[in-house]
Amino acid sequence: MIDAYSILWSDLAALKRRWPRYLLTTLMSPVLYLVAFGWGLGRGINMNGTSYLEFVIPGIIALTSMTTSFNGAGTRLNVDRLYFKSFDECLMAPVGLPSLLLGKALIGVVRGVLSSVAFLLVAMLIAPHIHISLPFVIGLLLSCLTFAFLGVLAALLARSHEDMATFGSLILMPMTFLGGTFFSLSQVPFGLKMALYALPLTHASLFLRAAALDQPLPWTSFLVLMGFFFAFLGGGMMALKRMSV
Amino acid sequence: MDNIIDISGLSKEYSGKKVVDGLNLSVEQGELFGFLGPNGAGKTTTIRILTTLTKPTSGTVLINGIDAAKDPGKVKEVFGVVQQHLSLNRDLTIGENLELHARLHHIEAAERKKRIADLLDYVELSDHRDYLIDDVSGGMKRRAMIARALLHRPKLLFLDEPTVGLDAQTRRRVWDLIRRMNREGATVFLTTHYIEEAEALCQRVGVLHHGKLIAIGSPLELRQTLGLVAVELQGDGNGTTYRYFPDRAQASKFIQDLPSSERVIMRASNLEDVFIELTGQKVTGD
Ligand SMILES: Nc1ncnc2c1ncn2[C@@H]1O[C@H](COP(=O)(O)OP(=O)(O)OP(=O)(O)O)[C@@H](O)[C@H]1O
Ligand SMILES: [Mg+2]
């Protein structure tokens, strides 16, 4: 555990040097989504009694936690491994592989939480009714953890920087627009709905939305997200074990 | 049983091509061993296998008596490495890079601080501790890597071309440092393309060629197999040719019998002569 913290410590040291710029860039896309979809497109729309704005904000938070956690962990590790080659040094240190994996994922969680909270603060200016409860916080953490480990897994499998970009556009991009962020799943045809339920972001959105709007919590979604978390964790362990070729 | 490195039957293939080919090699505790070979001979690959970064295709490696494939965790506590390429985290300062290494090796805070300060002092980087890696010169980066490798006081040091790109003074300083580490008990496994570096530092050298060990012994022993006296014949047109003799008398006799038009230099042979004769090619730098 202490080893995982050591790795996080180094990633935090790097983040500290440029956090104002970091916050600014990370807030850009969620705020744009908020303005374009929440204010622009969805102004008059009503979703089963809630305004579209209140509907979309928790979705954007789930989305933010996904992108920033994924990139925060994945892109960092990718650069460390393939560009700086400094990940080799971690591999040669007397540190257990689980600690190494967790250490590399933690910076993604930190970045994901920072960005989500920053966006939440902005969003609360516009929609003060968002309900921040304990389940909401736990859901957000789980979402950050899940996508941080997905980022680590992708970075361990990638053989080049392009691989990482490919992963982003093949996996993250579709989730961004289809993962229950911008529309309700009850409106889509059955087949598509089933496909969308296979995406982890869908479940993060469903859970965070219910928690934020003080609706009954979809615990199945929570469990499914947890399943994804363990799958990515296990995948990461396997990738790390086989890594040296 | 005093071998700190025991390599037997080690091979590594990359897409069917044998890069390390049936290597058998032992290095004794406390030795300063030089690992020479032309570009692409497989030196770095061997070091990557010894340091658990790469898995061999076949063969076994014992480090300090521990099987590197079976118990990599234990083995990692034994060695320190300066890799051939830069492996510093460029988002961090020099000091932070060292601190991360010290933390990962479980050196506690007070001791960590002291060792980092001492080592930075020794490699003359104290003034640059808080510089980001991209803001210091190439030689400084290399010195930072050397300082980092020494932080946890490893019993076994792998130095893969540690003095590449260093100026003459710094190189001598690094030599002193390597000798000092060795005197204090560390075994050193060094690769270099500066043959005079191996000659100056190493008690024993091995020559790797196409993944095979083709010679091993002390610099003197290797020179003796070739001849301690070298004669250079600088003929016009067809470049310089070299002849080797066991002693000056035989070399002088050879020169007397030459046509007087030849330009001739007689000198002591050196390790570079041995290297070139063995590998059939001039060593190209870097
Ligand atoms: N990951 C890899 N995949 C495929 N081939 C590789 C890989 N790593 C090394 N090689 C090949 O292995 C051979 C030996 O490389 P290595 O880096 O061990 O040589 P070296 O002796 O260290 O050379 P140099 O003196 O140039 O550093 C080279 O032909 C290289 O192309
Ligand atoms: Mg090499």
Coordinates of C-alpha atoms and ligand atoms in Angstrom, one line a residue:
Chain A
M1 CA 0.0 0.0 0.0
I2 CA 2.8 2.4 0.9
D3 CA 4.3 1.6 -2.5
A4 CA 1.1 2.6 -4.2
Y5 CA 1.2 5.9 -2.3
S6 CA 4.9 6.4 -3.4
I7 CA 3.8 6.2 -7.0
L8 CA 0.9 8.5 -6.4
W9 CA 3.2 10.9 -4.7
S10 CA 5.3 11.3 -7.8
D11 CA 2.3 11.7 -10.0
L12 CA 0.9 14.3 -7.7
A13 CA 4.2 16.2 -7.7
A14 CA 3.9 16.4 -11.4
L15 CA 0.3 17.5 -11.2
K16 CA 0.9 20.2 -8.6
R17 CA 3.2 22.0 -10.9
R18 CA 0.4 22.8 -13.3
W19 CA -2.9 22.4 -11.6
P20 CA -4.5 25.7 -12.6
R21 CA -4.0 24.9 -16.3
Y22 CA -5.1 21.3 -15.6
L23 CA -8.4 22.4 -14.1
L24 CA -9.1 24.9 -16.9
T25 CA -8.5 22.3 -19.6
T26 CA -10.5 19.6 -17.8
L27 CA -13.5 21.9 -17.2
M28 CA -13.6 22.9 -20.9
S29 CA -15.6 20.0 -22.4
P30 CA -18.1 19.4 -19.6
V31 CA -18.9 23.0 -19.5
L32 CA -19.3 23.1 -23.2
Y33 CA -21.6 20.1 -23.1
L34 CA -23.6 21.8 -20.3
V35 CA -24.0 24.9 -22.4
A36 CA -24.7 23.2 -25.7
F37 CA -27.0 20.4 -24.5
G38 CA -28.3 21.6 -21.2
W39 CA -29.0 25.2 -22.0
G40 CA -29.1 25.4 -25.8
L41 CA -30.7 22.2 -27.0
G42 CA -32.7 21.1 -24.0
R43 CA -34.1 24.3 -22.5
G44 CA -37.7 23.5 -23.0
I45 CA -37.5 19.7 -22.6
N46 CA -39.0 18.0 -19.6
M47 CA -37.9 14.5 -18.5
N48 CA -40.6 12.9 -16.4
G49 CA -40.9 15.9 -14.2
T50 CA -37.3 17.1 -14.0
S51 CA -35.9 19.7 -16.3
Y52 CA -33.4 18.5 -19.0
L53 CA -30.7 20.6 -17.3
E54 CA -31.1 18.7 -14.0
F55 CA -31.2 15.4 -16.0
V56 CA -28.1 16.1 -18.0
I57 CA -25.8 17.4 -15.2
P58 CA -25.3 14.1 -13.4
G59 CA -24.7 12.4 -16.8
I60 CA -22.0 14.9 -17.6
I61 CA -20.4 14.3 -14.2
A62 CA -20.3 10.5 -15.0
L63 CA -18.9 11.4 -18.4
T64 CA -16.2 13.7 -16.8
S65 CA -15.2 11.0 -14.3
M66 CA -14.8 8.6 -17.2
T67 CA -12.7 10.7 -19.4
T68 CA -10.5 12.3 -16.8
S69 CA -9.9 9.1 -14.8
F70 CA -9.2 7.2 -18.0
N71 CA -6.8 9.8 -19.4
G72 CA -5.4 10.7 -16.0
A73 CA -4.2 7.2 -15.4
G74 CA -3.9 5.9 -19.0
T75 CA -2.2 8.7 -20.8
R76 CA 0.2 9.2 -17.9
L77 CA 1.2 5.6 -17.8
N78 CA 1.5 5.4 -21.6
V79 CA 3.9 8.4 -21.5
D80 CA 5.8 6.9 -18.6
R81 CA 6.1 3.6 -20.2
L82 CA 6.7 4.3 -23.9
Y83 CA 8.1 7.8 -24.0
F84 CA 10.0 8.5 -20.7
K85 CA 10.7 4.8 -20.2
S86 CA 10.6 5.6 -16.5
F87 CA 8.0 2.9 -15.9
D88 CA 10.9 0.5 -16.3
E89 CA 12.3 1.9 -13.1
C90 CA 9.1 1.1 -11.2
L91 CA 9.2 -2.4 -12.7
M92 CA 12.7 -2.9 -11.4
A93 CA 11.9 -1.7 -7.9
P94 CA 11.1 -4.2 -5.2
V95 CA 7.4 -3.4 -5.3
G96 CA 4.6 -5.9 -5.7
L97 CA 2.6 -5.8 -8.9
P98 CA -0.7 -5.1 -7.2
S99 CA 0.8 -2.0 -5.6
L100 CA 2.3 -0.9 -8.8
L101 CA -1.1 -1.3 -10.6
L102 CA -3.0 0.5 -7.9
G103 CA -0.3 3.3 -7.7
K104 CA -0.6 4.0 -11.4
A105 CA -4.4 4.0 -11.2
L106 CA -4.7 6.3 -8.2
I107 CA -3.6 9.4 -10.0
G108 CA -6.5 8.8 -12.4
V109 CA -8.9 8.6 -9.5
V110 CA -7.5 11.9 -8.0
R111 CA -7.8 13.6 -11.3
G112 CA -11.3 12.2 -12.0
V113 CA -12.5 13.4 -8.6
L114 CA -10.9 16.8 -8.9
S115 CA -12.5 17.4 -12.3
S116 CA -15.9 16.1 -11.4
V117 CA -16.0 18.2 -8.3
A118 CA -14.8 21.3 -10.1
F119 CA -17.5 20.8 -12.7
L120 CA -20.1 20.1 -10.0
L121 CA -19.3 23.4 -8.4
V122 CA -19.8 25.2 -11.7
A123 CA -23.0 23.2 -12.4
M124 CA -24.4 24.1 -8.9
L125 CA -24.3 27.8 -9.9
I126 CA -26.9 27.0 -12.6
A127 CA -28.8 24.2 -11.0
P128 CA -28.7 24.4 -7.2
H129 CA -31.1 21.5 -6.8
I130 CA -28.5 18.8 -7.4
H131 CA -28.6 16.4 -4.4
I132 CA -25.2 15.4 -3.2
S133 CA -25.6 12.4 -0.9
L134 CA -23.3 9.6 0.3
P135 CA -24.4 7.2 -2.5
F136 CA -23.6 9.9 -5.0
V137 CA -20.0 10.3 -3.6
I138 CA -19.6 6.5 -3.5
G139 CA -20.9 6.1 -7.0
L140 CA -18.6 8.8 -8.2
L141 CA -15.6 7.2 -6.6
L142 CA -16.4 3.8 -8.0
S143 CA -16.8 5.3 -11.5
C144 CA -13.4 7.0 -11.2
L145 CA -11.8 3.8 -10.0
T146 CA -13.3 1.7 -12.7
F147 CA -12.2 4.1 -15.5
A148 CA -8.8 4.7 -14.0
F149 CA -8.2 1.0 -14.1
L150 CA -9.5 0.8 -17.6
G151 CA -6.9 3.5 -18.5
V152 CA -4.1 1.5 -16.9
L153 CA -5.2 -1.6 -18.7
A154 CA -5.3 0.2 -22.0
A155 CA -1.9 1.8 -21.4
L156 CA -0.3 -1.6 -20.5
L157 CA -1.7 -3.2 -23.6
A158 CA -0.8 -0.3 -25.9
R159 CA 2.3 -0.7 -28.1
S160 CA 2.4 2.9 -29.2
H161 CA 0.9 6.3 -28.6
E162 CA -1.5 5.7 -31.6
D163 CA -2.9 2.6 -29.9
M164 CA -3.9 4.8 -27.0
A165 CA -5.7 7.2 -29.4
T166 CA -7.3 4.3 -31.2
F167 CA -8.6 3.0 -27.9
G168 CA -10.0 6.4 -27.1
S169 CA -11.9 6.7 -30.3
L170 CA -13.2 3.1 -30.4
I171 CA -14.2 2.8 -26.8
L172 CA -14.5 6.1 -25.1
M173 CA -16.0 8.1 -27.9
P174 CA -19.1 5.9 -28.4
M175 CA -19.6 5.8 -24.6
T176 CA -19.4 9.6 -24.5
F177 CA -22.5 9.9 -26.7
L178 CA -24.3 6.7 -26.0
G179 CA -23.6 6.0 -22.3
G180 CA -26.8 7.5 -21.0
T181 CA -25.3 11.0 -20.6
F182 CA -27.5 13.0 -22.9
F183 CA -30.7 11.0 -23.3
S184 CA -32.8 8.5 -21.3
L185 CA -32.5 4.9 -22.2
S186 CA -36.2 4.4 -21.9
Q187 CA -36.5 6.3 -25.2
V188 CA -34.4 3.9 -27.4
P189 CA -35.4 0.7 -29.2
F190 CA -35.0 -2.5 -27.3
G191 CA -32.0 -3.9 -29.2
L192 CA -30.0 -0.7 -28.8
K193 CA -30.9 -0.5 -25.2
M194 CA -29.4 -3.9 -24.5
A195 CA -26.2 -2.8 -26.3
L196 CA -26.1 0.3 -24.2
Y197 CA -26.5 -1.6 -21.0
A198 CA -23.2 -3.3 -21.9
L199 CA -21.3 0.0 -21.5
P200 CA -19.9 0.8 -18.0
L201 CA -20.6 4.5 -18.5
T202 CA -24.4 3.8 -18.8
H203 CA -24.4 2.3 -15.3
A204 CA -22.3 5.1 -13.9
S205 CA -24.8 7.6 -15.4
L206 CA -27.9 5.8 -14.2
F207 CA -26.6 5.5 -10.7
L208 CA -25.3 9.0 -10.4
R209 CA -28.4 10.5 -11.9
A210 CA -30.7 8.7 -9.5
A211 CA -28.6 9.7 -6.6
A212 CA -28.4 13.4 -7.7
L213 CA -32.1 13.6 -8.3
D214 CA -33.0 11.8 -5.1
Q215 CA -34.7 8.9 -6.9
P216 CA -34.7 5.3 -5.9
L217 CA -31.1 4.0 -6.4
P218 CA -30.5 1.4 -9.1
W219 CA -28.2 -0.9 -7.1
T220 CA -28.0 -3.3 -10.1
S221 CA -26.2 -0.7 -12.0
F222 CA -23.9 -0.2 -9.0
L223 CA -23.1 -3.9 -9.0
V224 CA -22.6 -4.0 -12.7
L225 CA -20.1 -1.1 -12.5
M226 CA -18.4 -2.9 -9.7
G227 CA -18.1 -6.0 -12.0
F228 CA -16.5 -3.8 -14.6
F229 CA -14.1 -2.5 -12.0
F230 CA -13.0 -6.0 -11.0
A231 CA -12.7 -7.0 -14.6
F232 CA -10.4 -4.1 -15.5
L233 CA -8.4 -4.7 -12.3
G234 CA -7.9 -8.4 -13.2
G235 CA -7.1 -7.5 -16.8
G236 CA -4.5 -5.0 -15.6
M237 CA -2.9 -7.6 -13.4
M238 CA -2.7 -10.1 -16.2
A239 CA -1.3 -7.5 -18.6
L240 CA 1.3 -6.4 -16.0
K241 CA 2.4 -10.0 -15.4
R242 CA 2.8 -10.7 -19.1
M243 CA 4.3 -7.4 -19.9
S244 CA 8.0 -8.2 -20.2
V245 CA 8.5 -9.8 -23.5
Chain B
M1 CA 29.1 -20.3 -4.7
D2 CA 30.5 -16.8 -4.5
N3 CA 29.0 -15.9 -7.9
I4 CA 26.7 -13.0 -7.8
I5 CA 25.6 -13.6 -11.4
D6 CA 25.2 -17.1 -12.8
I7 CA 23.9 -17.3 -16.4
S8 CA 23.5 -20.7 -18.0
G9 CA 22.3 -21.5 -21.5
L10 CA 20.6 -18.1 -21.8
S11 CA 18.9 -17.4 -25.1
K12 CA 16.5 -14.7 -26.3
E13 CA 14.8 -14.7 -29.6
Y14 CA 13.0 -11.9 -31.3
S15 CA 10.7 -13.1 -34.1
G16 CA 12.9 -16.2 -34.6
K17 CA 16.2 -14.3 -34.6
K18 CA 18.5 -15.3 -31.8
V19 CA 19.7 -12.1 -30.1
V20 CA 21.3 -13.8 -27.2
D21 CA 22.5 -17.3 -28.1
G22 CA 23.3 -19.9 -25.4
L23 CA 25.1 -17.6 -23.1
N24 CA 27.0 -19.0 -20.1
L25 CA 28.7 -16.5 -17.8
S26 CA 29.5 -16.1 -14.2
V27 CA 30.5 -13.0 -12.4
E28 CA 32.0 -13.2 -8.9
Q29 CA 31.0 -11.2 -6.0
G30 CA 33.1 -8.0 -5.8
E31 CA 34.2 -8.2 -9.4
L32 CA 34.3 -5.2 -11.8
F33 CA 33.3 -6.9 -15.0
G34 CA 33.3 -5.4 -18.5
F35 CA 30.8 -6.6 -21.1
L36 CA 31.9 -5.6 -24.6
G37 CA 30.5 -6.2 -28.0
P38 CA 29.7 -4.3 -31.2
N39 CA 26.3 -2.6 -31.7
G40 CA 23.5 -5.1 -31.7
A41 CA 25.6 -7.8 -30.1
G42 CA 22.9 -8.4 -27.4
K43 CA 24.5 -6.6 -24.4
T44 CA 21.5 -4.5 -23.5
T45 CA 19.1 -7.4 -24.0
T46 CA 21.3 -9.5 -21.6
I47 CA 21.1 -6.8 -19.0
R48 CA 17.4 -6.4 -19.4
I49 CA 17.0 -10.1 -18.8
L50 CA 19.3 -10.0 -15.7
T51 CA 17.2 -7.1 -14.4
T52 CA 13.9 -8.9 -14.9
L53 CA 12.6 -6.5 -17.5
T54 CA 12.7 -9.1 -20.3
K55 CA 11.9 -12.7 -20.1
P56 CA 14.4 -15.1 -21.7
T57 CA 13.4 -17.6 -24.4
S58 CA 15.4 -20.3 -22.5
G59 CA 18.1 -20.6 -19.9
T60 CA 18.4 -19.6 -16.3
V61 CA 19.7 -16.6 -14.5
L62 CA 20.7 -16.7 -10.8
I63 CA 21.3 -13.3 -9.2
N64 CA 22.9 -13.7 -5.7
G65 CA 21.9 -17.3 -5.9
I66 CA 18.2 -16.5 -6.5
D67 CA 16.4 -17.6 -9.7
A68 CA 15.4 -14.3 -11.4
A69 CA 12.4 -16.0 -13.1
K70 CA 11.1 -17.6 -10.0
D71 CA 11.6 -14.9 -7.4
P72 CA 12.0 -11.5 -9.2
G73 CA 10.9 -9.6 -6.1
K74 CA 13.9 -10.8 -4.2
V75 CA 16.3 -10.2 -7.1
K76 CA 15.1 -6.6 -7.5
E77 CA 16.4 -5.8 -4.0
V78 CA 19.9 -6.8 -5.0
F79 CA 20.7 -4.7 -8.0
G80 CA 20.8 -1.1 -9.3
V81 CA 20.8 -0.1 -12.9
V82 CA 21.8 2.7 -15.2
Q83 CA 20.0 1.9 -18.4
Q84 CA 21.5 2.7 -21.8
H85 CA 18.6 5.0 -22.7
L86 CA 17.3 7.8 -20.5
S87 CA 14.7 6.5 -18.1
L88 CA 14.0 9.6 -16.0
N89 CA 10.5 10.8 -15.4
R90 CA 10.5 14.1 -17.3
D91 CA 7.5 15.5 -15.5
L92 CA 9.6 15.5 -12.3
T93 CA 12.7 17.3 -11.1
I94 CA 16.0 15.6 -10.6
G95 CA 15.4 15.6 -6.8
E96 CA 11.9 14.1 -7.2
N97 CA 13.2 11.4 -9.5
L98 CA 15.7 10.4 -6.8
E99 CA 13.1 10.6 -4.1
L100 CA 10.6 8.4 -6.0
H101 CA 13.4 5.8 -6.4
A102 CA 14.3 6.0 -2.7
R103 CA 10.7 5.7 -1.7
L104 CA 10.2 2.6 -3.9
H105 CA 13.2 1.1 -2.2
H106 CA 11.7 1.8 1.2
I107 CA 14.5 4.1 2.5
E108 CA 13.0 6.0 5.4
A109 CA 12.6 9.8 5.2
A110 CA 15.6 11.1 7.1
E111 CA 18.0 8.7 5.5
R112 CA 16.5 9.4 2.1
K113 CA 17.1 13.1 2.4
K114 CA 20.7 12.6 3.5
R115 CA 21.6 10.1 0.8
I116 CA 20.0 12.2 -1.9
A117 CA 21.9 15.3 -0.8
D118 CA 25.2 13.3 -0.6
L119 CA 24.8 11.7 -4.0
L120 CA 23.7 14.9 -5.7
D121 CA 26.8 16.5 -4.2
Y122 CA 29.0 13.7 -5.5
V123 CA 27.7 13.9 -9.0
E124 CA 27.8 17.7 -8.8
L125 CA 24.1 18.2 -9.3
S126 CA 23.2 19.9 -6.0
D127 CA 22.5 23.1 -7.7
H128 CA 20.2 21.4 -10.1
R129 CA 18.1 19.4 -7.7
D130 CA 15.0 21.3 -8.4
Y131 CA 15.4 21.5 -12.2
L132 CA 13.0 19.6 -14.4
I133 CA 14.7 16.9 -16.4
D134 CA 14.2 18.7 -19.7
D135 CA 15.9 21.8 -18.4
V136 CA 19.3 20.2 -17.7
S137 CA 22.0 19.0 -20.1
G138 CA 22.5 15.5 -21.4
G139 CA 25.5 14.8 -19.2
M140 CA 23.6 16.0 -16.2
K141 CA 20.7 13.6 -16.9
R142 CA 23.2 10.7 -17.1
R143 CA 24.7 11.8 -13.8
A144 CA 21.3 11.9 -12.3
M145 CA 20.7 8.4 -13.5
I146 CA 23.9 7.2 -11.9
A147 CA 23.1 8.9 -8.6
R148 CA 19.6 7.3 -8.7
A149 CA 21.1 3.8 -9.3
L150 CA 23.3 4.1 -6.2
L151 CA 20.7 5.4 -3.8
H152 CA 19.7 2.1 -2.4
R153 CA 23.4 0.9 -2.1
P154 CA 22.9 -2.1 -4.4
K155 CA 25.2 -5.1 -4.1
L156 CA 25.3 -5.4 -7.8
L157 CA 25.4 -2.5 -10.3
F158 CA 24.5 -2.8 -13.9
L159 CA 25.9 0.1 -15.9
D160 CA 24.9 0.1 -19.6
E161 CA 27.1 2.6 -21.2
P162 CA 27.1 4.9 -18.2
T163 CA 29.6 7.4 -19.6
V164 CA 28.1 7.9 -23.0
G165 CA 28.0 11.6 -23.8
L166 CA 30.0 12.7 -20.8
D167 CA 32.8 15.2 -21.0
A168 CA 36.3 14.0 -20.1
Q169 CA 36.4 15.3 -16.6
T170 CA 33.0 13.9 -15.7
R171 CA 33.9 10.6 -17.2
R172 CA 37.0 10.4 -15.0
R173 CA 34.8 11.3 -12.1
V174 CA 32.3 8.6 -12.9
W175 CA 35.3 6.1 -13.2
D176 CA 36.3 7.2 -9.7
L177 CA 32.8 6.7 -8.5
I178 CA 32.6 3.2 -10.1
R179 CA 35.9 2.2 -8.5
R180 CA 34.8 3.5 -5.2
M181 CA 31.5 1.6 -5.3
N182 CA 33.5 -1.5 -6.3
R183 CA 36.0 -1.0 -3.4
E184 CA 33.1 -0.6 -1.0
G185 CA 31.9 -4.1 -2.0
A186 CA 29.5 -3.6 -5.0
T187 CA 29.9 -5.9 -8.0
V188 CA 29.9 -3.9 -11.2
F189 CA 28.7 -5.2 -14.5
L190 CA 29.6 -2.6 -17.1
T191 CA 29.1 -2.3 -20.8
T192 CA 30.9 0.4 -22.8
H193 CA 32.1 1.2 -26.3
Y194 CA 35.0 3.0 -25.0
I195 CA 37.4 0.1 -24.8
E196 CA 40.0 2.2 -22.9
E197 CA 37.3 2.6 -20.2
A198 CA 37.0 -1.2 -19.9
E199 CA 40.8 -1.5 -19.9
A200 CA 41.1 1.2 -17.2
L201 CA 38.4 -0.2 -14.9
C202 CA 37.7 -3.8 -15.4
Q203 CA 39.5 -6.8 -13.8
R204 CA 37.8 -9.1 -16.4
V205 CA 36.0 -8.5 -19.6
G206 CA 33.8 -10.7 -21.8
V207 CA 33.3 -10.1 -25.5
L208 CA 29.8 -10.7 -26.9
H209 CA 29.3 -11.1 -30.7
H210 CA 26.0 -12.0 -32.3
G211 CA 24.7 -13.0 -28.9
K212 CA 27.6 -15.4 -28.2
L213 CA 30.4 -15.0 -25.7
I214 CA 33.6 -15.3 -27.9
A215 CA 36.3 -14.4 -25.3
I216 CA 36.6 -13.8 -21.6
G217 CA 39.5 -13.0 -19.4
S218 CA 41.5 -10.1 -17.9
P219 CA 42.6 -7.4 -20.3
L220 CA 46.2 -8.7 -20.0
E221 CA 45.2 -12.3 -20.7
L222 CA 43.3 -11.3 -23.7
R223 CA 46.2 -9.2 -25.0
Q224 CA 48.5 -12.1 -24.4
T225 CA 46.4 -14.4 -26.6
L226 CA 46.8 -11.8 -29.4
G227 CA 50.4 -10.7 -28.7
L228 CA 51.5 -7.9 -26.4
V229 CA 53.3 -5.9 -29.1
A230 CA 51.4 -4.5 -32.1
V231 CA 53.0 -3.4 -35.4
E232 CA 51.0 -1.0 -37.6
L233 CA 51.9 -1.0 -41.3
Q234 CA 50.6 2.2 -42.9
G235 CA 50.7 1.1 -46.5
D236 CA 49.5 3.4 -49.3
G237 CA 46.1 2.8 -50.7
N238 CA 45.1 -0.3 -48.8
G239 CA 44.7 1.3 -45.3
T240 CA 46.6 0.2 -42.2
T241 CA 47.3 -3.4 -41.4
Y242 CA 48.1 -4.7 -38.0
R243 CA 50.4 -7.5 -36.9
Y244 CA 50.8 -8.8 -33.4
F245 CA 53.9 -10.4 -31.6
P246 CA 54.5 -11.9 -28.2
D247 CA 57.5 -9.6 -27.5
R248 CA 59.5 -6.7 -28.9
A249 CA 62.3 -8.9 -30.2
Q250 CA 60.1 -10.7 -32.6
A251 CA 58.3 -7.6 -33.6
S252 CA 61.7 -5.9 -34.4
K253 CA 62.8 -8.8 -36.4
F254 CA 59.7 -8.6 -38.5
I255 CA 60.2 -4.9 -39.1
Q256 CA 63.8 -5.4 -40.2
D257 CA 62.7 -7.8 -42.9
L258 CA 60.3 -5.3 -44.4
P259 CA 61.0 -3.2 -47.5
S260 CA 62.3 0.2 -46.3
S261 CA 59.4 2.1 -48.1
E262 CA 56.8 1.0 -45.5
R263 CA 55.9 3.3 -42.7
V264 CA 55.8 1.4 -39.5
I265 CA 54.7 2.0 -35.9
M266 CA 55.6 -0.4 -33.1
R267 CA 53.5 -0.1 -29.9
A268 CA 52.0 -2.1 -27.0
S269 CA 48.9 -3.8 -28.1
N270 CA 45.7 -2.9 -26.3
L271 CA 42.2 -4.2 -25.6
E272 CA 40.8 -2.4 -28.6
D273 CA 43.2 -4.5 -30.8
V274 CA 41.8 -7.6 -29.3
F275 CA 38.3 -6.4 -29.7
I276 CA 38.7 -5.6 -33.4
E277 CA 40.5 -8.8 -34.2
L278 CA 37.8 -10.8 -32.4
T279 CA 34.7 -9.1 -33.8
G280 CA 36.2 -8.2 -37.2
Q281 CA 34.9 -4.7 -37.1
K282 CA 35.8 -1.3 -35.8
V283 CA 33.7 -0.3 -32.8
T284 CA 31.3 2.5 -33.7
G285 CA 30.6 4.9 -31.0
D286 CA 27.3 5.2 -29.2
Ligands
LIG1 N1 12.2 -5.5 -28.3 C1 12.9 -6.0 -29.4 N2 12.2 -6.5 -30.4 C2 12.9 -7.0 -31.5 N3 14.3 -7.0 -31.6 C3 15.0 -6.5 -30.5 C4 14.3 -5.9 -29.4 N4 15.2 -5.5 -28.5 C5 16.4 -5.7 -29.1 N5 16.3 -6.3 -30.3 C6 17.4 -6.7 -31.3 O1 18.3 -7.4 -30.5 C7 19.6 -7.1 -31.0 C8 20.5 -6.8 -29.9 O2 20.1 -5.6 -29.3 P1 20.8 -5.0 -28.0 O3 20.2 -3.7 -27.7 O4 20.9 -6.0 -26.9 O5 22.3 -4.7 -28.5 P2 23.5 -4.0 -27.8 O6 24.6 -5.0 -27.7 O7 23.1 -3.4 -26.5 O8 23.9 -2.9 -28.8 P3 24.4 -1.4 -28.6 O9 25.9 -1.5 -28.4 O10 24.1 -0.8 -29.9 O11 23.7 -0.9 -27.4 C9 19.5 -6.1 -32.1 O12 19.6 -6.6 -33.3 C10 18.1 -5.5 -31.9 O13 17.5 -5.2 -33.1
MG2 MG 23.0 -1.6 -25.8

